[in-house]
Structure formats: C-alpha cells, structure tokens
Coordinates of C-alpha atoms and ligand atoms in Angstrom, one line a residue:
M26 CA 60.4 -18.8 160.0
K27 CA 56.9 -17.7 159.1
N28 CA 55.8 -18.4 162.8
L29 CA 58.8 -16.4 164.0
M30 CA 57.7 -13.5 161.8
I31 CA 54.1 -13.6 163.1
A32 CA 55.4 -13.7 166.7
F33 CA 57.6 -10.7 166.0
V34 CA 54.8 -8.7 164.4
L35 CA 52.5 -9.6 167.3
L36 CA 55.2 -8.4 169.8
C37 CA 55.7 -5.1 168.0
T38 CA 51.9 -4.5 167.9
L39 CA 51.5 -5.3 171.6
G40 CA 54.5 -3.0 172.4
T41 CA 52.9 -0.1 170.5
M42 CA 49.5 -0.7 172.1
N43 CA 51.2 -0.7 175.6
S44 CA 52.9 2.6 175.0
V45 CA 49.8 4.2 173.6
L46 CA 47.9 3.0 176.7
A47 CA 50.6 4.3 179.0
Q48 CA 50.4 7.7 177.3
D49 CA 46.7 7.9 177.4
T50 CA 46.4 7.0 181.1
N51 CA 49.4 9.0 182.4
K52 CA 50.5 11.7 180.0
R53 CA 53.3 13.9 181.3
E54 CA 54.9 16.3 179.0
I55 CA 56.9 19.6 178.8
T56 CA 56.5 21.9 175.8
N57 CA 58.0 25.3 175.1
V58 CA 55.4 28.1 174.9
A59 CA 57.7 31.0 174.0
G60 CA 61.2 32.1 175.0
D61 CA 62.0 30.6 178.4
L62 CA 58.4 29.8 179.3
Y63 CA 57.3 26.2 179.3
R64 CA 54.0 24.4 179.7
F65 CA 53.8 21.3 181.9
Q66 CA 51.1 18.7 181.3
N67 CA 49.9 16.0 183.7
N68 CA 47.0 14.2 182.0
F69 CA 44.2 16.8 181.9
H70 CA 46.0 19.4 184.0
F71 CA 48.4 22.0 182.9
S72 CA 50.7 24.6 184.5
V73 CA 53.7 26.7 183.4
F74 CA 57.2 27.4 184.5
L75 CA 59.8 30.1 183.6
V76 CA 63.5 29.3 183.5
T77 CA 66.0 32.1 184.2
E78 CA 69.7 32.5 184.9
E79 CA 69.1 32.6 188.6
G80 CA 66.5 29.9 188.9
V81 CA 63.0 28.7 188.0
L82 CA 59.5 29.9 188.8
V83 CA 57.0 27.1 188.8
T84 CA 53.2 27.2 189.1
D85 CA 50.5 24.6 190.0
P86 CA 52.2 21.3 191.0
V87 CA 49.0 19.3 190.3
N88 CA 50.0 16.4 192.7
S89 CA 53.0 15.0 194.5
E90 CA 53.9 12.4 191.9
A91 CA 53.6 14.9 189.1
A92 CA 55.7 17.5 191.1
I93 CA 58.5 15.0 191.7
W94 CA 58.5 14.2 188.0
L95 CA 58.6 17.9 187.1
R96 CA 61.3 18.7 189.7
D97 CA 63.5 15.9 188.3
E98 CA 62.9 17.0 184.7
I99 CA 63.8 20.6 185.5
K100 CA 66.9 19.5 187.2
S101 CA 68.1 17.3 184.3
R102 CA 67.1 19.7 181.5
F103 CA 68.0 23.0 183.0
N104 CA 70.0 22.4 186.2
K105 CA 68.7 25.5 187.9
P106 CA 67.2 25.8 191.4
I107 CA 63.5 26.2 191.9
K108 CA 63.0 29.6 193.5
Y109 CA 59.3 30.3 193.4
L110 CA 56.1 28.2 193.5
V111 CA 52.9 30.1 192.6
Y112 CA 49.4 28.7 193.2
S113 CA 46.7 29.7 190.7
H114 CA 44.0 29.0 193.3
H115 CA 43.4 26.6 196.2
H116 CA 41.7 23.7 194.4
A117 CA 43.3 20.4 195.3
D118 CA 43.4 19.1 191.7
H119 CA 45.8 21.9 190.7
V120 CA 47.9 22.7 193.8
S121 CA 48.4 19.4 195.6
G122 CA 52.0 18.4 195.9
G123 CA 53.5 21.8 196.6
E124 CA 55.7 20.3 199.4
V125 CA 57.9 18.8 196.7
F126 CA 59.0 22.3 195.5
K127 CA 59.0 23.8 199.0
Q128 CA 61.4 21.1 200.2
A129 CA 63.6 21.9 197.1
G130 CA 63.9 25.5 198.5
A131 CA 61.0 27.3 196.7
T132 CA 59.2 30.2 198.3
V133 CA 55.5 29.5 198.0
I134 CA 53.1 32.3 196.9
A135 CA 49.3 32.6 196.7
H136 CA 46.5 35.1 197.1
E137 CA 45.8 35.9 200.7
N138 CA 42.3 34.2 200.5
A139 CA 44.0 30.9 199.6
L140 CA 45.4 30.6 203.2
W141 CA 42.0 29.9 204.7
A142 CA 40.7 28.0 201.7
L143 CA 43.7 25.6 201.6
E144 CA 43.3 24.9 205.3
S145 CA 39.5 24.5 205.3
D146 CA 39.7 22.1 202.3
S147 CA 42.7 20.3 203.9
V148 CA 44.5 20.4 200.5
P149 CA 47.6 18.2 200.7
T150 CA 50.2 20.8 199.8
A151 CA 52.7 23.3 201.3
M152 CA 51.1 26.4 202.8
P153 CA 52.1 29.7 201.2
D154 CA 55.1 31.7 202.6
L155 CA 54.0 34.9 200.9
T156 CA 50.5 36.2 200.1
F157 CA 49.2 39.3 198.4
K158 CA 45.9 41.1 198.0
E159 CA 45.9 43.0 194.6
N160 CA 49.1 42.2 192.8
M161 CA 52.7 41.3 193.3
T162 CA 55.7 41.6 191.0
L163 CA 58.6 39.1 191.2
Y164 CA 62.0 39.6 189.8
L165 CA 64.2 36.6 189.0
G166 CA 67.3 36.4 186.9
G167 CA 66.6 39.7 185.2
R168 CA 63.0 38.7 184.4
T169 CA 59.7 40.1 185.7
V170 CA 56.6 38.1 186.5
D171 CA 53.4 39.9 187.5
L172 CA 50.8 38.2 189.7
Q173 CA 47.4 39.8 189.5
Y174 CA 44.1 39.2 191.4
L175 CA 41.2 39.9 189.1
G176 CA 38.5 39.6 191.8
R177 CA 36.3 36.6 192.7
N178 CA 35.3 34.3 189.9
H179 CA 35.9 30.6 189.8
S180 CA 37.1 30.9 193.4
D181 CA 37.8 33.8 195.8
N182 CA 41.5 33.4 195.4
S183 CA 42.1 32.8 191.7
I184 CA 45.1 34.8 190.4
V185 CA 46.7 35.1 187.0
V186 CA 50.4 35.0 186.2
L187 CA 51.6 37.4 183.6
F188 CA 54.9 36.9 181.8
P189 CA 55.5 40.2 180.0
D190 CA 58.6 39.1 177.9
E191 CA 56.6 36.2 176.4
Q192 CA 53.3 38.3 176.3
A193 CA 51.7 35.2 177.9
L194 CA 49.2 34.8 180.7
F195 CA 48.6 31.7 182.9
A196 CA 44.9 31.7 183.9
V197 CA 43.2 28.6 185.4
D198 CA 39.6 27.4 185.4
F199 CA 37.8 30.7 184.9
V200 CA 39.3 30.8 181.3
N201 CA 39.1 28.0 178.8
V202 CA 39.9 28.2 175.1
R203 CA 37.0 27.1 172.9
R204 CA 35.8 24.9 175.7
L205 CA 32.7 25.2 178.0
P206 CA 33.1 26.1 181.7
Y207 CA 33.4 22.9 183.8
R208 CA 30.2 21.1 184.4
D209 CA 27.8 23.2 186.7
I210 CA 30.4 26.0 187.0
G211 CA 31.1 24.9 190.6
R212 CA 31.1 27.2 193.7
S213 CA 31.6 30.3 191.7
F214 CA 31.1 33.9 192.5
F215 CA 28.5 35.7 190.4
P216 CA 28.2 38.5 189.4
D217 CA 31.8 39.3 190.4
Y218 CA 32.8 36.7 187.9
F219 CA 32.0 38.9 184.9
D220 CA 34.1 41.8 186.2
S221 CA 37.2 39.7 186.1
Y222 CA 37.0 39.6 182.3
E223 CA 37.1 43.4 182.2
R224 CA 40.2 43.3 184.3
L225 CA 41.6 40.5 182.0
A226 CA 41.0 42.7 179.0
A227 CA 43.1 45.5 180.5
L228 CA 46.2 43.2 180.8
E229 CA 48.7 43.2 178.1
F230 CA 49.2 39.7 176.6
T231 CA 48.7 37.8 173.3
T232 CA 48.7 34.2 174.5
V233 CA 46.5 32.7 177.2
I234 CA 47.6 29.4 178.8
P235 CA 44.7 27.7 180.7
G236 CA 44.9 25.0 183.3
H237 CA 42.9 22.7 181.0
G238 CA 42.8 22.3 177.3
P239 CA 44.5 24.2 174.5
I240 CA 46.5 27.5 174.6
G241 CA 44.8 30.4 172.8
S242 CA 44.7 34.1 172.0
K243 CA 43.6 36.9 174.3
Q244 CA 40.4 37.2 172.3
E245 CA 39.7 33.5 173.0
A246 CA 40.1 34.1 176.7
L247 CA 37.6 37.0 176.5
D248 CA 35.3 34.8 174.4
H249 CA 34.9 32.6 177.5
G250 CA 33.6 35.6 179.4
Q251 CA 31.3 36.4 176.5
Y252 CA 29.9 32.9 176.7
L253 CA 29.2 33.1 180.4
G254 CA 27.5 36.5 180.0
E255 CA 25.2 35.2 177.2
L256 CA 24.4 32.1 179.2
H257 CA 23.6 34.3 182.2
D258 CA 21.3 36.5 180.2
Q259 CA 19.4 33.7 178.5
V260 CA 18.9 31.7 181.8
K261 CA 17.8 34.9 183.6
A262 CA 15.3 35.8 180.8
G263 CA 14.0 32.2 180.7
K264 CA 13.6 32.1 184.4
A265 CA 11.8 35.5 184.5
A266 CA 9.4 34.1 181.9
G267 CA 8.5 31.3 184.3
H268 CA 10.4 28.4 182.7
S269 CA 11.7 25.5 184.7
V270 CA 15.4 24.5 184.6
D271 CA 14.4 21.4 182.5
E272 CA 12.6 23.6 180.0
L273 CA 15.6 25.9 179.7
K274 CA 17.9 22.9 179.2
A275 CA 15.7 21.9 176.3
S276 CA 15.5 25.4 174.8
I277 CA 18.8 27.2 175.3
K278 CA 21.2 26.2 172.6
M279 CA 24.1 28.7 172.7
E280 CA 24.4 28.1 168.9
N281 CA 27.5 30.3 168.5
Y282 CA 29.4 27.9 170.8
K283 CA 28.4 24.5 169.4
N284 CA 31.9 23.9 168.1
W285 CA 33.5 24.3 171.5
S286 CA 34.7 21.2 173.3
Q287 CA 32.4 19.7 175.9
Y288 CA 29.4 21.4 174.3
D289 CA 27.3 18.3 174.2
E290 CA 28.5 17.1 177.6
W291 CA 28.3 20.3 179.7
L292 CA 25.8 22.8 178.2
G293 CA 23.0 21.3 180.3
L294 CA 25.1 21.3 183.4
N295 CA 26.2 24.9 182.7
I296 CA 22.5 25.9 182.5
E297 CA 21.7 24.1 185.7
G298 CA 24.6 25.8 187.5
M299 CA 23.6 29.3 186.2
Y300 CA 19.9 28.6 187.1
G301 CA 21.0 27.6 190.7
Y302 CA 23.0 30.8 191.1
L303 CA 20.0 32.9 190.0
E304 CA 17.7 31.1 192.6
Ligands
LIG617 ZN1 39.5 25.1 190.2

C-alpha cells in the first residue's frame, strides 16, 4: 500500500513537471484585452485579433503552426470567418505563416514597403493583397480599425493598428513596455525613429499592446521613445568627447531604466547599436 502511494505521488509529480515543461517550451494562449479584442501569445511573440459580427481581423500570424492553432481556436470559440490579416512589419519572426489565413479567405494587408522587404528576405508567408502608404481604415461588422504608418523606425514598413472602441493600439518592436529595445536595436532607421513617437503621441489610445512582453499604458509606450532619445544623447555626447564604445558601455548606466526587463542583458548591446548608428 505504501509503495503504491509513493508510486502515485511520483506519477503526479512527473505529470505536473511535464505540463509545466510543455507550457514553458510552447506557450500558446488567447486572452481578452477589452471588448471584442483579444491577444494571442505564441511563446515570446504576441499579436491581436478583433471579433465582429461579420468576421475576424487577425494580425501577425507568427508562424504556420501557430497560425493553424489560432485559426482552429477562432473557429471553435467564435465560429466567424477570418476576413482580414494585417502584418505589423515584414520580419519573419512575426509574419511567417500568413498563408494559413489567406487560404481561409482573409485579405492580407501591409504597408507598401513590406512588399519588397518580404520578397527580398524570402519571408515564408502570404504576400499582401492590399497595401497603403500613410493610413487605411477598415470597416468590419460595424467596427472601425485604423492602420497608421508612423514613418521609419524599427523597419521601413512598421505600422500600428488602432482599435478605437477599445482605445487600444497594437505596436510591434519599436515599442516595448518597461523593457529595453531588442539587443543592438537591429537595422533601424535613425533619426526618423524618434519622429514616430511624436506621431504615436498624437494617436488616441489608452492601452498599448506590443509584439513582445507585457501590455501597458500610452505613457509607457512613449517612455520607450524617451529611453531611446536619452540613450542617443548620451552615446552621442560620449563619442564627441572621444570615448570608445567599450568605455561608453562601462560608463553609461541609464539609471532611470534599471528596473526594466532585459536591462542587464541588453544595455551594452543597445549602446553598441547606437554607437554603430552614430559612426
Ligand atoms: Zn521586427
């Protein structure tokens, strides 16, 4: 009897461990943001979708497997057709797998610069059916969705998706909430980058939903721009004073942001990236 009990406890423990491991290595989840707007998580990537009477608008599919999972979940939970697929920007880790929604009947929309970028990077996804330059308004099931181009920042084709009824904005990779910009800030466009936060400030929303990390307030979205501006000024001043990139990595602390996630991991890389841009 005692042996049986031990075996049972052991089995339960192993079962729990397995499910925790499965969640950590492959986390897929749908959560409600507000009203009919939902957030989709696939491990470290997030997108959003809006459910209306007439159908569903989805954004970044992340990859084919994730898109198939999301398509099936939307079907079983809401039983509405997927009408639109909107790409935040052309990077493969966000917009691979678009063919899943296109085959389901969705019209694919992106910024016009994404056409060339998707092709030249050979991103495994569906090409856009519709593109725009400055902004585009979609009407679906009595709901309005505004797509806005804020200029070049993290890419030359990053757009934001505004959901006026939910006062929510989907913004990917050029906005994080209390989290440093990714590693060396990538192939970004400075100084245009800074202008996009001014345009962001002019939009009406209260909640920002990034492509990575937690949801936040409009102010927290703007704080990200503030961080980049301060980083730029400090690196520029240090460089003008004749300091090397290694000296600046040792001296620039960005103290106001030490509680942000990835501070220890990415501050040095952020400084390197900004230094490289200023070269
Ligand atoms: Zn990106």
